[in-house]
Each structure stands twice: as structure tokens, then as C-alpha cells.
mmCIF file of C-alpha atoms and ligand atoms in Angstrom:
data_model
loop_
_atom_site.group_PDB
_atom_site.id
_atom_site.type_symbol
_atom_site.label_atom_id
_atom_site.label_comp_id
_atom_site.label_asym_id
_atom_site.label_seq_id
_atom_site.Cartn_x
_atom_site.Cartn_y
_atom_site.Cartn_z
ATOM 1 C CA UNK M 1 -56.363 33.086 -17.940
ATOM 2 C CA UNK M 2 -57.419 35.913 -20.163
ATOM 3 C CA UNK M 3 -57.407 38.999 -17.455
ATOM 4 C CA UNK M 4 -54.289 40.352 -16.902
ATOM 5 C CA UNK M 5 -51.779 38.882 -14.760
ATOM 6 C CA UNK M 6 -51.224 40.338 -11.477
ATOM 7 C CA UNK M 7 -47.612 39.516 -10.152
ATOM 8 C CA UNK M 8 -45.720 39.805 -6.908
ATOM 9 C CA UNK M 9 -41.711 39.850 -7.571
ATOM 10 C CA UNK M 10 -39.149 38.911 -5.089
ATOM 11 C CA UNK M 11 -35.622 39.870 -5.447
ATOM 12 C CA UNK M 12 -32.102 40.512 -3.823
ATOM 13 C CA UNK M 13 -30.068 42.344 -6.218
ATOM 14 C CA UNK M 14 -29.907 44.018 -9.473
ATOM 15 C CA UNK M 15 -33.182 43.245 -10.789
ATOM 16 C CA UNK M 16 -32.452 42.976 -14.476
ATOM 17 C CA UNK M 17 -35.141 40.211 -14.854
ATOM 18 C CA UNK M 18 -37.622 42.411 -12.878
ATOM 19 C CA UNK M 19 -36.892 45.246 -15.433
ATOM 20 C CA UNK M 20 -37.382 42.952 -18.565
ATOM 21 C CA UNK M 21 -40.868 42.304 -17.152
ATOM 22 C CA UNK M 22 -41.603 45.985 -16.571
ATOM 23 C CA UNK M 23 -40.239 46.651 -19.950
ATOM 24 C CA UNK M 24 -42.419 43.742 -21.638
ATOM 25 C CA UNK M 25 -45.422 45.065 -19.781
ATOM 26 C CA UNK M 26 -44.667 48.667 -21.030
ATOM 27 C CA UNK M 27 -44.349 47.497 -24.653
ATOM 28 C CA UNK M 28 -47.865 45.714 -24.456
ATOM 29 C CA UNK M 29 -46.476 42.701 -24.866
ATOM 30 C CA UNK M 30 -46.962 40.856 -21.172
ATOM 31 C CA UNK M 31 -50.598 42.112 -20.307
ATOM 32 C CA UNK M 32 -49.599 41.872 -16.588
ATOM 33 C CA UNK M 33 -49.737 44.356 -13.508
ATOM 34 C CA UNK M 34 -46.825 44.167 -10.660
ATOM 35 C CA UNK M 35 -48.630 44.711 -7.464
ATOM 36 C CA UNK M 36 -45.403 44.621 -5.240
ATOM 37 C CA UNK M 37 -41.866 44.118 -5.255
ATOM 38 C CA UNK M 38 -40.258 42.512 -2.370
ATOM 39 C CA UNK M 39 -36.735 42.445 -1.329
ATOM 40 C CA UNK M 40 -34.763 40.970 1.724
ATOM 41 C CA UNK M 41 -32.047 43.465 0.856
ATOM 42 C CA UNK M 42 -32.344 47.132 1.493
ATOM 43 C CA UNK M 43 -29.716 47.782 -0.873
ATOM 44 C CA UNK M 44 -31.092 45.968 -3.699
ATOM 45 C CA UNK M 45 -31.008 47.846 -6.850
ATOM 46 C CA UNK M 46 -34.346 46.169 -7.893
ATOM 47 C CA UNK M 47 -35.892 48.220 -5.356
ATOM 48 C CA UNK M 48 -34.464 51.663 -6.911
ATOM 49 C CA UNK M 49 -35.925 50.265 -10.189
ATOM 50 C CA UNK M 50 -39.226 49.632 -8.447
ATOM 51 C CA UNK M 51 -39.554 53.383 -7.030
ATOM 52 C CA UNK M 52 -38.441 54.605 -10.551
ATOM 53 C CA UNK M 53 -41.547 52.994 -12.061
ATOM 54 C CA UNK M 54 -43.705 53.976 -9.168
ATOM 55 C CA UNK M 55 -44.366 50.287 -8.071
ATOM 56 C CA UNK M 56 -44.985 49.300 -4.571
ATOM 57 C CA UNK M 57 -41.885 48.073 -3.201
ATOM 58 C CA UNK M 58 -40.552 47.071 0.294
ATOM 59 C CA UNK M 59 -37.678 45.657 2.056
ATOM 60 C CA UNK M 60 -38.415 42.739 4.350
ATOM 61 C CA UNK M 61 -34.912 42.051 5.730
ATOM 62 C CA UNK M 62 -34.670 38.456 7.035
ATOM 63 C CA UNK M 63 -32.336 39.492 9.720
ATOM 64 C CA UNK M 64 -35.213 41.004 11.565
ATOM 65 C CA UNK M 65 -36.589 37.592 12.083
ATOM 66 C CA UNK M 66 -35.825 34.733 14.619
ATOM 67 C CA UNK M 67 -36.151 32.117 11.892
ATOM 68 C CA UNK M 68 -36.953 31.186 8.504
ATOM 69 C CA UNK M 69 -40.728 30.058 9.427
ATOM 70 C CA UNK M 70 -41.371 33.406 10.810
ATOM 71 C CA UNK M 71 -39.959 35.481 7.941
ATOM 72 C CA UNK M 72 -41.655 33.355 5.325
ATOM 73 C CA UNK M 73 -45.016 33.784 7.412
ATOM 74 C CA UNK M 74 -44.726 37.723 7.300
ATOM 75 C CA UNK M 75 -43.917 37.136 3.519
ATOM 76 C CA UNK M 76 -47.214 35.223 3.148
ATOM 77 C CA UNK M 77 -49.138 37.766 4.988
ATOM 78 C CA UNK M 78 -47.999 40.630 2.860
ATOM 79 C CA UNK M 79 -48.291 38.866 -0.439
ATOM 80 C CA UNK M 80 -51.929 37.603 0.500
ATOM 81 C CA UNK M 81 -53.049 41.254 0.852
ATOM 82 C CA UNK M 82 -52.049 41.498 -2.629
ATOM 83 C CA UNK M 83 -54.008 38.742 -4.187
ATOM 84 C CA UNK M 84 -51.698 37.949 -6.869
ATOM 85 C CA UNK M 85 -51.834 35.307 -9.565
ATOM 86 C CA UNK M 86 -48.157 34.438 -9.462
ATOM 87 C CA UNK M 87 -44.824 35.013 -7.345
ATOM 88 C CA UNK M 88 -42.110 35.697 -9.692
ATOM 89 C CA UNK M 89 -38.664 35.104 -8.058
ATOM 90 C CA UNK M 90 -36.093 37.444 -9.869
ATOM 91 C CA UNK M 91 -32.753 36.587 -8.258
ATOM 92 C CA UNK M 92 -34.435 36.162 -4.664
ATOM 93 C CA UNK M 93 -31.402 34.834 -2.708
ATOM 94 C CA UNK M 94 -33.376 33.191 -0.074
ATOM 95 C CA UNK M 95 -34.371 29.444 0.211
ATOM 96 C CA UNK M 96 -38.268 29.351 0.550
ATOM 97 C CA UNK M 97 -39.601 27.101 3.322
ATOM 98 C CA UNK M 98 -42.082 24.570 2.975
ATOM 99 C CA UNK M 99 -44.979 26.474 4.581
ATOM 100 C CA UNK M 100 -44.384 29.052 1.968
ATOM 101 C CA UNK M 101 -44.282 26.980 -0.969
ATOM 102 C CA UNK M 102 -47.484 25.071 0.182
ATOM 103 C CA UNK M 103 -49.059 28.116 0.696
ATOM 104 C CA UNK M 104 -48.948 29.061 -2.819
ATOM 105 C CA UNK M 105 -49.176 25.698 -4.671
ATOM 106 C CA UNK M 106 -48.094 25.985 -8.444
ATOM 107 C CA UNK M 107 -47.877 29.894 -8.339
ATOM 108 C CA UNK M 108 -44.454 30.271 -7.605
ATOM 109 C CA UNK M 109 -42.032 30.676 -10.423
ATOM 110 C CA UNK M 110 -38.086 30.768 -10.794
ATOM 111 C CA UNK M 111 -35.455 31.595 -13.237
ATOM 112 C CA UNK M 112 -32.276 29.622 -12.814
ATOM 113 C CA UNK M 113 -29.008 30.143 -14.915
ATOM 114 C CA UNK M 114 -28.314 26.480 -15.928
ATOM 115 C CA UNK M 115 -29.979 23.718 -17.601
ATOM 116 C CA UNK M 116 -31.541 22.090 -14.741
ATOM 117 C CA UNK M 117 -31.519 19.937 -13.481
ATOM 118 C CA UNK M 118 -27.743 20.424 -14.136
ATOM 119 C CA UNK M 119 -26.214 22.730 -11.759
ATOM 120 C CA UNK M 120 -28.846 23.688 -9.018
ATOM 121 C CA UNK M 121 -27.551 26.357 -6.562
ATOM 122 C CA UNK M 122 -24.960 29.005 -6.968
ATOM 123 C CA UNK M 123 -21.748 29.557 -9.259
ATOM 124 C CA UNK M 124 -23.452 27.842 -12.508
ATOM 125 C CA UNK M 125 -21.292 29.601 -14.774
ATOM 126 C CA UNK M 126 -18.003 28.536 -12.742
ATOM 127 C CA UNK M 127 -19.250 24.912 -12.945
ATOM 128 C CA UNK M 128 -20.113 25.097 -16.647
ATOM 129 C CA UNK M 129 -16.429 26.332 -17.254
ATOM 130 C CA UNK M 130 -14.640 23.927 -14.964
ATOM 131 C CA UNK M 131 -16.389 21.145 -16.358
ATOM 132 C CA UNK M 132 -15.692 22.559 -20.204
ATOM 133 C CA UNK M 133 -19.305 21.929 -20.879
ATOM 134 C CA UNK M 134 -20.141 22.931 -24.592
ATOM 135 C CA UNK M 135 -23.729 24.318 -23.644
ATOM 136 C CA UNK M 136 -25.293 26.012 -21.181
ATOM 137 C CA UNK M 137 -28.534 28.096 -20.624
ATOM 138 C CA UNK M 138 -31.476 29.221 -18.261
ATOM 139 C CA UNK M 139 -34.421 27.236 -16.761
ATOM 140 C CA UNK M 140 -38.052 28.782 -15.975
ATOM 141 C CA UNK M 141 -39.255 26.549 -13.577
ATOM 142 C CA UNK M 142 -42.208 26.044 -10.709
ATOM 143 C CA UNK M 143 -40.886 26.345 -7.344
ATOM 144 C CA UNK M 144 -41.435 23.092 -4.967
ATOM 145 C CA UNK M 145 -39.807 22.281 -1.584
ATOM 146 C CA UNK M 146 -36.198 21.344 -2.985
ATOM 147 C CA UNK M 147 -33.613 23.558 -4.327
ATOM 148 C CA UNK M 148 -34.092 24.649 -7.971
ATOM 149 C CA UNK M 149 -36.284 21.233 -8.181
ATOM 150 C CA UNK M 150 -39.666 22.076 -9.349
ATOM 151 C CA UNK M 151 -41.232 21.167 -12.571
ATOM 152 C CA UNK M 152 -39.543 22.665 -15.577
ATOM 153 C CA UNK M 153 -41.818 25.172 -17.737
ATOM 154 C CA UNK M 154 -39.461 25.961 -20.296
ATOM 155 C CA UNK M 155 -35.604 26.551 -21.276
ATOM 156 C CA UNK M 156 -32.952 27.976 -23.669
ATOM 157 C CA UNK M 157 -29.611 27.263 -24.504
ATOM 158 C CA UNK M 158 -26.502 28.941 -25.400
ATOM 159 C CA UNK M 159 -23.147 27.661 -26.803
ATOM 160 C CA UNK M 160 -20.093 28.179 -24.836
ATOM 161 C CA UNK M 161 -17.254 29.178 -26.871
ATOM 162 C CA UNK M 162 -13.642 28.435 -26.066
ATOM 163 C CA UNK M 163 -12.014 31.194 -24.318
ATOM 164 C CA UNK M 164 -15.275 32.548 -22.793
ATOM 165 C CA UNK M 165 -15.035 33.605 -19.151
ATOM 166 C CA UNK M 166 -17.705 33.729 -16.633
ATOM 167 C CA UNK M 167 -18.432 37.414 -17.276
ATOM 168 C CA UNK M 168 -19.089 36.585 -20.889
ATOM 169 C CA UNK M 169 -21.491 33.666 -19.934
ATOM 170 C CA UNK M 170 -23.395 35.753 -17.441
ATOM 171 C CA UNK M 171 -24.058 38.509 -20.142
ATOM 172 C CA UNK M 172 -25.139 35.913 -22.589
ATOM 173 C CA UNK M 173 -27.421 34.143 -19.951
ATOM 174 C CA UNK M 174 -29.003 37.460 -19.116
ATOM 175 C CA UNK M 175 -30.077 38.178 -22.600
ATOM 176 C CA UNK M 176 -31.800 35.016 -22.863
ATOM 177 C CA UNK M 177 -33.444 35.066 -19.508
ATOM 178 C CA UNK M 178 -34.494 38.602 -20.373
ATOM 179 C CA UNK M 179 -36.653 36.909 -23.375
ATOM 180 C CA UNK M 180 -37.770 33.897 -21.811
ATOM 181 C CA UNK M 181 -39.178 35.118 -18.310
ATOM 182 C CA UNK M 182 -41.641 37.518 -19.715
ATOM 183 C CA UNK M 183 -42.275 35.414 -22.681
ATOM 184 C CA UNK M 184 -43.224 32.524 -20.461
ATOM 185 C CA UNK M 185 -45.287 34.880 -18.046
ATOM 186 C CA UNK M 186 -47.145 36.128 -21.154
ATOM 187 C CA UNK M 187 -47.831 32.478 -22.231
ATOM 188 C CA UNK M 188 -49.526 31.834 -18.829
ATOM 189 C CA UNK M 189 -51.448 35.226 -19.360
ATOM 190 C CA UNK M 190 -52.995 33.964 -22.803
ATOM 191 C CA UNK M 191 -53.916 30.622 -21.146
ATOM 192 C CA UNK M 192 -51.319 28.787 -23.387
ATOM 193 C CA UNK M 193 -49.444 27.175 -20.441
ATOM 194 C CA UNK M 194 -51.541 25.466 -17.746
ATOM 195 C CA UNK M 195 -50.309 23.546 -14.683
ATOM 196 C CA UNK M 196 -52.007 20.631 -13.059
ATOM 197 C CA UNK M 197 -50.280 18.986 -10.268
ATOM 198 C CA UNK M 198 -46.704 18.703 -11.537
ATOM 199 C CA UNK M 199 -47.612 18.726 -15.065
ATOM 200 C CA UNK M 200 -46.708 21.354 -17.410
ATOM 201 C CA UNK M 201 -49.000 21.666 -20.412
ATOM 202 C CA UNK M 202 -48.393 24.089 -23.115
ATOM 203 C CA UNK M 203 -50.303 24.635 -26.443
ATOM 204 C CA UNK M 204 -51.782 21.119 -25.649
ATOM 205 C CA UNK M 205 -48.824 19.347 -25.244
ATOM 206 C CA UNK M 206 -47.684 17.904 -21.839
ATOM 207 C CA UNK M 207 -44.027 18.557 -20.984
ATOM 208 C CA UNK M 208 -42.159 16.417 -18.664
ATOM 209 C CA UNK M 209 -38.589 18.204 -18.802
ATOM 210 C CA UNK M 210 -40.163 21.492 -20.058
ATOM 211 C CA UNK M 211 -40.086 23.282 -23.743
ATOM 212 C CA UNK M 212 -37.122 24.664 -25.347
ATOM 213 C CA UNK M 213 -37.633 28.283 -26.235
ATOM 214 C CA UNK M 214 -35.860 30.006 -29.309
ATOM 215 C CA UNK M 215 -35.706 33.883 -29.773
HETATM 216 C C1 LIG Y 301 -30.262 35.752 -12.579
HETATM 217 O O1 LIG Y 301 -29.158 35.022 -13.286
HETATM 218 C C2 LIG Y 301 -31.555 34.632 -12.305
HETATM 219 O O2 LIG Y 301 -31.222 33.260 -13.059
HETATM 220 C C3 LIG Y 301 -31.171 34.102 -10.724
HETATM 221 O O3 LIG Y 301 -30.326 35.370 -10.140
HETATM 222 C C4 LIG Y 301 -29.977 36.264 -11.312
HETATM 223 C C5 LIG Y 301 -30.882 37.648 -11.007
HETATM 224 O O4 LIG Y 301 -30.388 38.524 -11.856
HETATM 225 N N1 LIG Y 301 -31.826 33.643 -10.462
HETATM 226 P P1 LIG Y 301 -31.050 39.996 -11.787
HETATM 227 O O5 LIG Y 301 -30.718 40.676 -10.136
HETATM 228 O O6 LIG Y 301 -32.293 39.798 -12.477
HETATM 229 O O7 LIG Y 301 -30.178 40.683 -12.679
#
């Protein structure tokens, strides 16, 4: 893929990962255009960030839909109009149903704050501390029909130091998220990363459990 990537971003909250992607585009490191930002939460700060950068944005509130399927169907219609290469989940706090996932095979990417398959779901920092883990990290993966379970593209690790609290881990995790997410998108754009079925190929190597990235 040598052309600029076109992206849809789905978020529910602060949107610092979205911001990192915008910054990377602005610096010329990531050759991409964000076509649309969609939130299910009208108060998401990520929507304000999109407005500030003049990026098309809208809230589609799941509370206005009878069920997951009709909500996801609306998302499909809107995203289809934008003709994007990838749908980038950046703190989108909703599970996408199988219709949505099957509609966009290998086109939905998520970032998760743990070293998957460890700790899918919420409260990952808390679980790391409770289990006295010595390492923690983030994972970027393709989205399949399970919870945080799709093929892993890449991950980064951090050490967990004694006395660290959830807040400390959150800050450290954000820092590496803001590096790895734009980096992986840019490797897709450069054609370094390709996918076939559930196989991930990066620089001519096939990865079963993802590639480790370092800053
Ligand atoms: C990140 O930690 C990401 O891994 C998870 O949700 C959080 C979103 O943070 N999926 P932000 O809204 O991008 O600041």
C-alpha cells in the first residue's frame, strides 16, 4: 500500500491515541488522512480534538438504537461512505458485533492496554498490580469476533516497578501506546505489514504472536 492511508477513528473518551495519530500525520511521519471520527459518547473529549483539527466528526449514541445489530448497521453505513482502508479503534468502549466485524475483514485495528492474551477486557492495570506482575504492556491487534482476541500485530513492554500505582502504569502505558499505534499504521501504509487470513507478515517475517516493538 503506497498511497496515503485513509482512516476512520472510533473512540469513546479522551482520545489521546487519536491525538497521537493526528500528530504523527502532522509531522509527516504517518502518511494518512483521517476521514471521520465517530464516538458513541457525545461528551467524548476526542470529538473536541477532532473539531479543533477540522476533522469530520459525529456522535452516534448507542442509546438511540434498539439493539447492537441496528447500531452496528448504522456505523457500517456511515463508514462505508468514507471508503477507508482501516477502522482504528482508539478507546472505543463498545463491543462490535459479528456483522460489523465480518463486514470489514482485516480492516479493524485495536489497541489494548495489556500484553494480550493476558487480561482482555477492562481494568488491566489493576489486574497487573493485583497479580504482582513484573511486566506489562500494550498490544495492537486486528479485531475479530471475540473480546480483544484477534491476531496480534505488535506489542511493547514496560517494567512494573515496586510501589507503582494504577495511575503510574496508565501514564507509562499511554506513552508507549502513542508510539506504537502511529508506527504500526505507518508500516501498513509503507506496505511493510500485510495480512492474509489471520496471518500477520512484517518485513517478510510471519508472526504468530506479534512483533515486539521498541522505542
Ligand atoms: C487506551 O489505553 C487504549 O489502549 C484503550 O483505551 C484507552 C484509550 O485512551 N483501548 P485514549 O482515549 O486514547 O486516551
